[in-house]
Short mmCIF file of C-alpha atoms in Angstrom, two decimals:
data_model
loop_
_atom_site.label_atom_id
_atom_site.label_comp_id
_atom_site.label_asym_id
_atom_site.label_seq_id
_atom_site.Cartn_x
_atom_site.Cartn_y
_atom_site.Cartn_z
CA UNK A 1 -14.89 5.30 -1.10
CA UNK A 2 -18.08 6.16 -2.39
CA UNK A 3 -20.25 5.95 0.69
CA UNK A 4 -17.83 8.44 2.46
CA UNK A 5 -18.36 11.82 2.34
CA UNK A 6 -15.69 13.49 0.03
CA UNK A 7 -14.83 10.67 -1.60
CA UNK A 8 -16.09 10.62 -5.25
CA UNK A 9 -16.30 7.85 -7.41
CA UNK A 10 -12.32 8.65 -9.18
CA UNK A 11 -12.48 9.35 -13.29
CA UNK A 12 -9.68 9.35 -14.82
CA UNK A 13 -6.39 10.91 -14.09
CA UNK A 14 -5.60 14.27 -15.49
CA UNK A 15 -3.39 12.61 -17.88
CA UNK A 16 -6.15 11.44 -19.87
CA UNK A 17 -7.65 14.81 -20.50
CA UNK A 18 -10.94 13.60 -19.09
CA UNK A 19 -11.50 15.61 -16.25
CA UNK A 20 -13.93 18.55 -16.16
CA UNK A 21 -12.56 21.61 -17.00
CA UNK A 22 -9.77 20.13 -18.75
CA UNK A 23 -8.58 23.38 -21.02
CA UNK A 24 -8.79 21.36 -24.28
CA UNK A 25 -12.72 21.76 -24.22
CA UNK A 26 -13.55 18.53 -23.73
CA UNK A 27 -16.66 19.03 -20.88
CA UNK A 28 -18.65 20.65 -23.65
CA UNK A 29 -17.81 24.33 -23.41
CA UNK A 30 -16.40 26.44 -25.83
CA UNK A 31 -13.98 29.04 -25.71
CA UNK A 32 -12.22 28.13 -22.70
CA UNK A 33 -9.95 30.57 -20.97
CA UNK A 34 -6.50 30.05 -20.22
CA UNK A 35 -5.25 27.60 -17.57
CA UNK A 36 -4.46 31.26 -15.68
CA UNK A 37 -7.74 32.73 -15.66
CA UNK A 38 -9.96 29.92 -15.53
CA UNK A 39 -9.31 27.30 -12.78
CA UNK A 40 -10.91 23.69 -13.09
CA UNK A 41 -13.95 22.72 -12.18
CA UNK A 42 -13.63 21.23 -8.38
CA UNK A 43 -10.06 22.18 -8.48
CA UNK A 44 -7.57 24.61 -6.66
CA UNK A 45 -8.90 28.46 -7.36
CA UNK A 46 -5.43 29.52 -8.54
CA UNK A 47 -5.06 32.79 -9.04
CA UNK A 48 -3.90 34.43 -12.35
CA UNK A 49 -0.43 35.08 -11.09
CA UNK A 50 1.35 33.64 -8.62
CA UNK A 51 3.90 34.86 -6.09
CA UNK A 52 7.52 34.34 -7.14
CA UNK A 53 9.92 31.71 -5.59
CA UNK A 54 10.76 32.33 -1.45
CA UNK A 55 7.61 35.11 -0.97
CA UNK A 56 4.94 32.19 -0.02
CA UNK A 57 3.89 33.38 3.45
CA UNK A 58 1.47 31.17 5.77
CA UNK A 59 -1.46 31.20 5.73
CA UNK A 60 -3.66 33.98 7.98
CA UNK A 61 -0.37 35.95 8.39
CA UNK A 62 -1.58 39.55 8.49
CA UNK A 63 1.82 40.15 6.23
CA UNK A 64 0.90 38.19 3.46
CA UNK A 65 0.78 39.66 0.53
CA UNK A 66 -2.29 39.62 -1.64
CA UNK A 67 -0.34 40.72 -5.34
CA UNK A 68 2.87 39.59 -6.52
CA UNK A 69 5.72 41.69 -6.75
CA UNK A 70 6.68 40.29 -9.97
CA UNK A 71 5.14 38.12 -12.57
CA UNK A 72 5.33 34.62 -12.00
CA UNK A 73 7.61 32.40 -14.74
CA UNK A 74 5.15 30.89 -17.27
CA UNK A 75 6.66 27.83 -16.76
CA UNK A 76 6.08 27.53 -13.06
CA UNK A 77 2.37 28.60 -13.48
CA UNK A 78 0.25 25.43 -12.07
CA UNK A 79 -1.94 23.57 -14.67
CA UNK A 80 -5.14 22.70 -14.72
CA UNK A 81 -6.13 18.99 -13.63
CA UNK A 82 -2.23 18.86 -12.01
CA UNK A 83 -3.21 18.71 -8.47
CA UNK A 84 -1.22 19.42 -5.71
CA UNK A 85 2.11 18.35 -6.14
CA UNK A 86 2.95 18.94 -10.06
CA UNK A 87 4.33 21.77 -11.64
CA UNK A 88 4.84 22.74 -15.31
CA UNK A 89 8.55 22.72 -16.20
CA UNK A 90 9.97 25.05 -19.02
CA UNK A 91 8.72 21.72 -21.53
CA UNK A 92 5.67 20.89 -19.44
CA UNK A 93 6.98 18.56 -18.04
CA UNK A 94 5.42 17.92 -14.33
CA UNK A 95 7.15 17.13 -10.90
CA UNK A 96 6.80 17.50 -7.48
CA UNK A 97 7.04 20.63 -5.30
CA UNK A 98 10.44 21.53 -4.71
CA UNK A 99 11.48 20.53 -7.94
CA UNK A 100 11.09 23.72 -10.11
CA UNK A 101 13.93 25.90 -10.46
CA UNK A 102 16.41 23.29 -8.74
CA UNK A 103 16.14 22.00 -4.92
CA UNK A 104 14.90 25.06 -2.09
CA UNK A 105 13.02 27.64 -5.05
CA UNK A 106 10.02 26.71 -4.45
CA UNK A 107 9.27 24.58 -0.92
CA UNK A 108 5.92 22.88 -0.19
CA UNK A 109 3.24 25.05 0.55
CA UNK A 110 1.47 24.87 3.61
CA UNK A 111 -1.14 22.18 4.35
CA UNK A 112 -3.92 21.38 6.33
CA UNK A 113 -3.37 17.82 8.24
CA UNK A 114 -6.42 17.27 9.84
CA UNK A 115 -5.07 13.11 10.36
CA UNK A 116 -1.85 11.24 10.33
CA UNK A 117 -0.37 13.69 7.65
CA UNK A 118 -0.83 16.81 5.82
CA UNK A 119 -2.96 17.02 2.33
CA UNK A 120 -0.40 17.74 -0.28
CA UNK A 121 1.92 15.49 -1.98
CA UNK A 122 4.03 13.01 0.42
CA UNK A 123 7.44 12.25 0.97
CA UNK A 124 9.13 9.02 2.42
CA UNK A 125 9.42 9.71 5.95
CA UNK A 126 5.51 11.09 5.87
CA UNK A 127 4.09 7.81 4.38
CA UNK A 128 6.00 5.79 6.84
CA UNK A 129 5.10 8.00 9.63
CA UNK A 130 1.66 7.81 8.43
CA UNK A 131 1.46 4.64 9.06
CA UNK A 132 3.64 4.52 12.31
CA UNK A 133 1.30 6.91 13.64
CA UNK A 134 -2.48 5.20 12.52
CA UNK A 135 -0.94 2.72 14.47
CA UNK A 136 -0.23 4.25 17.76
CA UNK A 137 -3.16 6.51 17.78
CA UNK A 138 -5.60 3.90 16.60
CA UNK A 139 -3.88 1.01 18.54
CA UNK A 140 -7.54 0.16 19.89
CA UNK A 141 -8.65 -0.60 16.33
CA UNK A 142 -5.27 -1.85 14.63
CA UNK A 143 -3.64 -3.90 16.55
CA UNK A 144 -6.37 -6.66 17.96
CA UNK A 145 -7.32 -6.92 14.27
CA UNK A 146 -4.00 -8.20 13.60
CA UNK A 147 -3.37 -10.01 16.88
CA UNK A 148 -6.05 -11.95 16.49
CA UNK A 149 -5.52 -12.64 12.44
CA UNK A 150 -1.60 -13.77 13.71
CA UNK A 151 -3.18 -16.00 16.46
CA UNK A 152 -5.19 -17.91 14.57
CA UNK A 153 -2.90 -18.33 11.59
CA UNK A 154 0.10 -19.22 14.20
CA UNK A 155 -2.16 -21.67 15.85
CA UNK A 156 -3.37 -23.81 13.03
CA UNK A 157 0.83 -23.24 11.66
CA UNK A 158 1.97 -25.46 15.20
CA UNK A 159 -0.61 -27.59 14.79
CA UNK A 160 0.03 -29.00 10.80
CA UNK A 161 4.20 -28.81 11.34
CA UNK A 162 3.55 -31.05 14.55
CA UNK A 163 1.23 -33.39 13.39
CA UNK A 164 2.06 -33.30 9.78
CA UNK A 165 4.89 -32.13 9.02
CA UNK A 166 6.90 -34.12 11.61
CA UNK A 167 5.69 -37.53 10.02
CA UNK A 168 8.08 -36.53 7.12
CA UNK A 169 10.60 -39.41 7.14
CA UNK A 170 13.90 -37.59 8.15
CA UNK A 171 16.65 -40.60 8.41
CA UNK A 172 15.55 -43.92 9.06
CA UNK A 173 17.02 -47.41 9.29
CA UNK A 174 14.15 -49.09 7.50
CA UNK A 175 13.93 -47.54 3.61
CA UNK A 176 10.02 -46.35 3.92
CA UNK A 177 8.03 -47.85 1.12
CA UNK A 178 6.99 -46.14 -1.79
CA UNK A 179 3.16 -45.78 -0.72
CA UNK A 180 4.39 -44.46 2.43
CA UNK A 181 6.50 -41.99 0.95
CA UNK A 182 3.19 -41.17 -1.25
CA UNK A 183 0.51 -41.53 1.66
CA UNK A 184 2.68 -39.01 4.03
CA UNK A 185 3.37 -36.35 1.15
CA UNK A 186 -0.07 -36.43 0.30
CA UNK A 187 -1.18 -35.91 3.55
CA UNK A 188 1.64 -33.33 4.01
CA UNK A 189 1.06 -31.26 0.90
CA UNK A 190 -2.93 -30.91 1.55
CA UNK A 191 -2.32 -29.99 5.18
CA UNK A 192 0.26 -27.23 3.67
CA UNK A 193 -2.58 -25.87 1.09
CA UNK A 194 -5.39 -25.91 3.94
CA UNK A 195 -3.16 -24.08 6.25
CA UNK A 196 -1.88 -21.47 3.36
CA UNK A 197 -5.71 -20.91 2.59
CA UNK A 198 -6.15 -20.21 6.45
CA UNK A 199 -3.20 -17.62 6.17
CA UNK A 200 -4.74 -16.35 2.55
CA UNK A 201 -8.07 -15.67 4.11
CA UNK A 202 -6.46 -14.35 7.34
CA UNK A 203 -4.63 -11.52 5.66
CA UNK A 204 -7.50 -10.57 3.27
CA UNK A 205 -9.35 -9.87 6.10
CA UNK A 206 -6.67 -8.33 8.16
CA UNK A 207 -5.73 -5.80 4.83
CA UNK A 208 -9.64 -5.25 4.02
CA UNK A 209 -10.47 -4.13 7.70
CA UNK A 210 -6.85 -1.95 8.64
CA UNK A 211 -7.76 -0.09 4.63
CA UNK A 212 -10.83 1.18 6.37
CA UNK A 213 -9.17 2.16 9.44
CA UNK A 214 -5.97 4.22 7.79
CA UNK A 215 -8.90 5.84 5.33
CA UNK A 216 -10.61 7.50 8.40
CA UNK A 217 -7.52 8.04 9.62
CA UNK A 218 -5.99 10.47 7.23
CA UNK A 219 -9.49 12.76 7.68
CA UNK A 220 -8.27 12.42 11.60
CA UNK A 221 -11.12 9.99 12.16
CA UNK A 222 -11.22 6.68 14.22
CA UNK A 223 -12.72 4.11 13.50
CA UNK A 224 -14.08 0.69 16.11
CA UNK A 225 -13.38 -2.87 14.91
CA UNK A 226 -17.31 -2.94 14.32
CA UNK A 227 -16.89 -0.16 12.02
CA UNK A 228 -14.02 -1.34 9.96
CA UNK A 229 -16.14 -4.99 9.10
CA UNK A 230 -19.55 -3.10 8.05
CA UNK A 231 -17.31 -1.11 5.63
CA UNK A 232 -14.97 -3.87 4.59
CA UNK A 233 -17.37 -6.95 4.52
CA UNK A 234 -19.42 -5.77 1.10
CA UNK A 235 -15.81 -6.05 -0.46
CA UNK A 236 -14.08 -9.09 0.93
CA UNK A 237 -15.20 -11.73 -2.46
CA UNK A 238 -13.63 -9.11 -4.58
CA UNK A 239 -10.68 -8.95 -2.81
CA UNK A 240 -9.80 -12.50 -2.22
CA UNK A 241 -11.29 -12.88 -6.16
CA UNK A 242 -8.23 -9.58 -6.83
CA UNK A 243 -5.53 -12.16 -4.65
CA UNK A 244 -6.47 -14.83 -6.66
CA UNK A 245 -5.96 -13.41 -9.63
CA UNK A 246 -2.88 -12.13 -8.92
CA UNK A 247 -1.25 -15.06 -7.46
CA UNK A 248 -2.47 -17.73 -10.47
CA UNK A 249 -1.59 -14.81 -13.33
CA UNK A 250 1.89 -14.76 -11.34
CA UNK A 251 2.11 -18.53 -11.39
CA UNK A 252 1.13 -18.77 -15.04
CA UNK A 253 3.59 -16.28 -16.45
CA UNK A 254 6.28 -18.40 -14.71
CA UNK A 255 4.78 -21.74 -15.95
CA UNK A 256 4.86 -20.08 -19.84
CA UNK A 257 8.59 -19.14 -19.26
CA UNK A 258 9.81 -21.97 -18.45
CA UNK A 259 7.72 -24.71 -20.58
CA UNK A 260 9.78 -24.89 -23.04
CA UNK A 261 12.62 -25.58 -20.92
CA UNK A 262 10.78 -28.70 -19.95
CA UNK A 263 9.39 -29.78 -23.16
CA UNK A 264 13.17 -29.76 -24.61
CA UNK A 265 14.52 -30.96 -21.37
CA UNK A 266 16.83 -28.53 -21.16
CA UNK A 267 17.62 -27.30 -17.77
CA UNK A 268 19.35 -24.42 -18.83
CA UNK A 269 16.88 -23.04 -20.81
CA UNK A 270 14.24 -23.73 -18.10
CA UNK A 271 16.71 -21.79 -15.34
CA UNK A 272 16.80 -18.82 -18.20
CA UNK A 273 12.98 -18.87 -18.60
CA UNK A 274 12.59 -18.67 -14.87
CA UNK A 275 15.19 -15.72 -14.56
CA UNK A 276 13.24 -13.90 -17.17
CA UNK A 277 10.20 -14.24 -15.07
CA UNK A 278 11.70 -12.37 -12.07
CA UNK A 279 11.46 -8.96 -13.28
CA UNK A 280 8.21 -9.25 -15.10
CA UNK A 281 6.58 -10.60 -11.49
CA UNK A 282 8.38 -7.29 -9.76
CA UNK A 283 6.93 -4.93 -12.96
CA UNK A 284 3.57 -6.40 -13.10
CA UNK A 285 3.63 -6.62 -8.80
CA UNK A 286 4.28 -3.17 -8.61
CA UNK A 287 1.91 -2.26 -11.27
CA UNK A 288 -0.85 -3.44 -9.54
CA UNK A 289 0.19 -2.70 -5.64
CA UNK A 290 -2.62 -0.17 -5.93
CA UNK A 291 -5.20 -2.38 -6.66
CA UNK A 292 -6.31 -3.63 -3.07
CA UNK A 293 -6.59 0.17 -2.04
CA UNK A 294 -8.39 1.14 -5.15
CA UNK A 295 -10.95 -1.97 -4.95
CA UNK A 296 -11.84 -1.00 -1.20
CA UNK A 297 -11.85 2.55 -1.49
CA UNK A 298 -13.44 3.14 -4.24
CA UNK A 299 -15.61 -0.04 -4.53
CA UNK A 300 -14.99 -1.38 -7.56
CA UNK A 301 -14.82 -4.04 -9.40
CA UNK A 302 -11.74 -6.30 -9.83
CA UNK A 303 -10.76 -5.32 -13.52
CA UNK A 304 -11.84 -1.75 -12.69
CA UNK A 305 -8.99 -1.43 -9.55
CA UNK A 306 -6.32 -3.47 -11.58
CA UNK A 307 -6.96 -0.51 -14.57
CA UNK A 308 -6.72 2.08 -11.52
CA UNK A 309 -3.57 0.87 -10.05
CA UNK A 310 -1.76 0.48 -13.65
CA UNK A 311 -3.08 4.17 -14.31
CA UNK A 312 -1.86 5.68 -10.49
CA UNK A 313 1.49 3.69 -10.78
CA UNK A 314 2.18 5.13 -14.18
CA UNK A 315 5.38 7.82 -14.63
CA UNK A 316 5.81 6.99 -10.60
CA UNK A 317 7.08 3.20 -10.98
CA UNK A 318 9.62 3.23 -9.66
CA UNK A 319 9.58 5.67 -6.56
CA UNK A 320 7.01 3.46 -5.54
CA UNK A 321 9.07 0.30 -5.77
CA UNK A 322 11.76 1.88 -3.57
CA UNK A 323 8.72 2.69 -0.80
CA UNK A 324 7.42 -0.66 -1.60
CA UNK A 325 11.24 -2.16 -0.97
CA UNK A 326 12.23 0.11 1.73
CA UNK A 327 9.05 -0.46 3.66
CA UNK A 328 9.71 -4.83 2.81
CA UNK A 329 13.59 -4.27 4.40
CA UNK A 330 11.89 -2.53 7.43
CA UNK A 331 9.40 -5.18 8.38
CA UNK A 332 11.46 -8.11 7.86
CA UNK A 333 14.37 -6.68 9.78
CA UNK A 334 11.92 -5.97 12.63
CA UNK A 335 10.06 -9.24 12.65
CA UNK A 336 14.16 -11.05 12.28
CA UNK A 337 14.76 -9.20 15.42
CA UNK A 338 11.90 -10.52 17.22
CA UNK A 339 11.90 -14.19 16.03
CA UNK A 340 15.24 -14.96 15.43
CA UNK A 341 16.03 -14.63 19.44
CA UNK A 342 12.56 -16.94 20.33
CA UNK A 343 13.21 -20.18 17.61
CA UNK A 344 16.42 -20.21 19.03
CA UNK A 345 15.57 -20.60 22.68
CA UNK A 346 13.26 -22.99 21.50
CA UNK A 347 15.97 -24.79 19.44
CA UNK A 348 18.02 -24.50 22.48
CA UNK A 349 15.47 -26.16 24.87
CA UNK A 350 14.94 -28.90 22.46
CA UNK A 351 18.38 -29.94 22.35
CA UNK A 352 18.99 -29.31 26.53
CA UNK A 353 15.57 -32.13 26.41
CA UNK A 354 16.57 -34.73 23.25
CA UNK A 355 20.37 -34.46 23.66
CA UNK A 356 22.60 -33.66 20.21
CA UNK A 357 20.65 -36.13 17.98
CA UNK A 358 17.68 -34.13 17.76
CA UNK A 359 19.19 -32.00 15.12
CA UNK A 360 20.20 -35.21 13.30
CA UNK A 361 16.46 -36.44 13.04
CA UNK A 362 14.59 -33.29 13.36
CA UNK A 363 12.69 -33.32 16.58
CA UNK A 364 14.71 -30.78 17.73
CA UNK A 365 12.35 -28.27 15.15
CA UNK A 366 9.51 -30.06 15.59
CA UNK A 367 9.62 -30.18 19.59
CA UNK A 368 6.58 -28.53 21.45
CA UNK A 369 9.32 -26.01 22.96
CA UNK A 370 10.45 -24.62 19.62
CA UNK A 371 7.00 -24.40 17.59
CA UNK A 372 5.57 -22.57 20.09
CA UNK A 373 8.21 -19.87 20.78
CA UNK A 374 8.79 -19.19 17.21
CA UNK A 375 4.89 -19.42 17.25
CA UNK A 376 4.89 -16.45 19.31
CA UNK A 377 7.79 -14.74 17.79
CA UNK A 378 5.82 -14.74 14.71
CA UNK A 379 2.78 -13.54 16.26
CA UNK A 380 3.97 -10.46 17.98
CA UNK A 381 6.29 -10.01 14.51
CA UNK A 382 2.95 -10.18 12.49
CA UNK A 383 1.13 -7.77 14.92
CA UNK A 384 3.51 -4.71 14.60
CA UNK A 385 4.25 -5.32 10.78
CA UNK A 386 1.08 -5.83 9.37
CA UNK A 387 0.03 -2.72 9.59
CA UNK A 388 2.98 -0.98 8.83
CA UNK A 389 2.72 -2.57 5.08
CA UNK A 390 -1.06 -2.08 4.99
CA UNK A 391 -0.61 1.47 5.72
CA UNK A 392 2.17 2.41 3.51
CA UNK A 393 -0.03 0.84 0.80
CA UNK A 394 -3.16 2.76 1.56
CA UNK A 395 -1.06 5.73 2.08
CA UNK A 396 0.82 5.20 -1.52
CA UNK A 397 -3.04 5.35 -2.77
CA UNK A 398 -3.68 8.30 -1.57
CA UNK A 399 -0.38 10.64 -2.02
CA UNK A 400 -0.99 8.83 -6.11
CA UNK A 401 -4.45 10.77 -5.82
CA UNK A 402 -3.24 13.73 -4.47
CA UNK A 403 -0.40 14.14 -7.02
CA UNK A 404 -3.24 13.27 -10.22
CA UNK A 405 -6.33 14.05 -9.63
CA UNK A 406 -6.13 16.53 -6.39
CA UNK A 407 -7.93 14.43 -4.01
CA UNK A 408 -6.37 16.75 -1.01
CA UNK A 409 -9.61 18.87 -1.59
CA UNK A 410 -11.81 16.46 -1.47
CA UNK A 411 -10.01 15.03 1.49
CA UNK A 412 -9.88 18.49 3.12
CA UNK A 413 -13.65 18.86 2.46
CA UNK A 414 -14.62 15.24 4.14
CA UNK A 415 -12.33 16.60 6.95
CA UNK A 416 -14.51 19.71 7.79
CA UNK A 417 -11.93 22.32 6.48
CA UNK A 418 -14.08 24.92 4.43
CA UNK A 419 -12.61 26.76 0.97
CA UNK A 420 -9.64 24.30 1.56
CA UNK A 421 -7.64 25.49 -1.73
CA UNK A 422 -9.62 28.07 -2.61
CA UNK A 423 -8.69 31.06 -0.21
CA UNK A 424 -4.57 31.75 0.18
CA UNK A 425 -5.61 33.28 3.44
CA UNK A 426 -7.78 30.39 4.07
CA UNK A 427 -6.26 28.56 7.97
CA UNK A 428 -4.43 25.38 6.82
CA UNK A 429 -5.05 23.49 9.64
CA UNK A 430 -8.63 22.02 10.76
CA UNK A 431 -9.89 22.54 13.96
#
């Protein structure tokens, strides 16, 4: 988000060894010192040792101790370029806090949360009440964007499955004609592909304006509907141009795996081409989950985000693919809940009207009684879920940054919190 204030314009991760102050020399100084005596440039002011394991005190207690009492482990001692969250194990290896020394040696440290959570590495249940809470304190901002996306999708939904849909011949005395047949598929299929562009465009904008809202969020700012389109509007082509991509890369990776199924006209080795495709969708999915964040926040470009996403995701694939999954189970067994109960009142009331043959020749579905509950089952689904899996994304984004490339300071600095990282005695909350 580089019209933000805090938010640089991200280089690459640490990983690459191109961030300043990297220890291998590579910002054009010589002689660098140790990791230990020389922090990075824009990074956490470590100090040359660090206290040992269960003697981290919080921060402003008058007890806290300003040496340690014993030489901290050289394999515990943070890295340059790490960021909050990573630690170097006994074959520099990294991981997250907690991790060093087995479970309970070294706990998280203290951090500021000046929004919806605290600036240091995340865990589950943070992201997800990240997001939970965005969504109840910013209700104002979140949920009529997504009301009023679910409305109009819902809306033009009723509308092509009652006027088009229900033309589909169902069971008929008279054998329809083979231009029927064509006339009412064609008319069928392009009323499906108007009505999936609707919902396309719907949840581009939907994602594009909540991104903006969870952003100020996590500084524990809000942000007006007004403010979410300025900021999201300049990015909206790319971001369509990003689900485009996506979805017709997608397509033709499943098309390649299974042509030569259908140029042999085997079935079999069609089915096995499309099985194959399954987990390279999930990989490649996953991959680039990061890439809608990355493309609003940082305005970019749409090669630039997919390169960002691939390069956040890496060495974390899957623990993001279980939030990613977890967070999928959780919204669909919310919006089953709420629309199950509604399409089957309105299944009910479309029998009580039609009698028993309506589920013979489908007018039972199609009834006014039945689109329009599930209509509204869908709706109010939409309107509690959709930001649920927006934030969790944006929220993945950012814990990915904090773990890399130590965006918590820069966070902490857009926030108002001065020396964030720099002073242990330093308050870790903001005011």
């Amino acid at each position: 988000m580089n019209d933000s204030p805090g938010w640089a314009v991200p280089g690459p991760s640490p990983s690459d060894g191109d961030r300043p102050g990297a220890p291998d020399g590579r910002d054009g100084s010589e002689g660098a010192q140790p990791p230990a005596q020389q922090p990075p440039a824009g990074g956490p002011k470590w100090s040359a040792e660090q206290p040992p394991p269960g003697e981290w005190s919080s921060p402003g207690s008058p007890q806290a101790p300003t040496t340690p009492k014993t030489p901290q482990p050289p394999h515990r001692q943070p890295q340059p370029g790490a960021g909050w969250g990573s630690y170097a194990g006994p074959q520099g290896g990294q991981g997250p806090y907690g991790s060093a020394g087995g479970p309970g040696q070294w706990g998280k440290p203290p951090a500021a949360k000046p929004g919806v959570i605290p600036l240091r590495p995340l865990d589950l249940g943070e992201i997800l009440d990240g997001a939970v809470a965005t969504m109840r304190t910013h209700w104002r901002s979140v949920l009529p964007i997504t009301l009023v996306v679910a409305t109009v999708v819902q809306v033009i939904t009723v509308l092509v499955q009652k006027y088009t849909l229900s033309d589909l011949p169902v069971s008929s005395d008279a054998e329809p004609s083979l231009r029927e047949l064509v006339d009412t598929l064609g008319g069928s299929m392009l009323a499906l592909v108007a009505n999936g562009f609707i919902q396309l465009i719907g949840t581009i904008v939907a994602t594009a304006m909540l991104t903006m809202i969870f952003s100020r969020a996590v500084l524990g700012q809000s942000s007006s509907i007004g403010t979410a389109w300025r900021e999201a509007r300049p990015q909206l082509l790319r971001l369509l141009g990003l689900t485009l991509l996506l979805g017709v890369g997608g397509a033709l990776l499943v098309g390649v795996l299974i042509a030569p199924g259908i140029a042999m006209g085997n079935i079999a080795v069609g089915l096995l081409g499309g099985f194959a495709a399954l987990p390279l969708l999930l990989w490649l999915g996953i991959k680039f989950s990061l890439a809608s964040p990355a493309l609003m926040l940082e305005k970019s470009s749409v090669p630039t985000a997919l390169r960002r996403s691939s390069r956040l995701v890496q060495g974390s694939w899957w623990r993001i693919f279980g939030i990613t999954a977890l967070t999928g189970l959780i919204t669909t067994f919310v919006s089953a809940i709420i629309v199950w109960p509604l399409t089957i009142a309105g299944l009910a009331i479309g029998l009580a009207d039609a009698g028993p043959t309506a589920l013979e020749n489908g007018t039972a579905a199609s009834g006014w009684a039945a689109l329009i509950l599930s209509a509204v089952g869908a709706v109010i689904a939409q309107t509690i879920t959709m930001p649920i899996q927006s934030g969790v994304t944006v929220l993945l984004y950012v814990d990915q940054r904090i773990r890399r490339e130590a965006l918590d300071l820069e966070l902490a600095r857009a926030a108002g919190l001065e020396n964030y990282g720099s002073d242990p005695a330093a308050p870790a909350t903001g005011g």
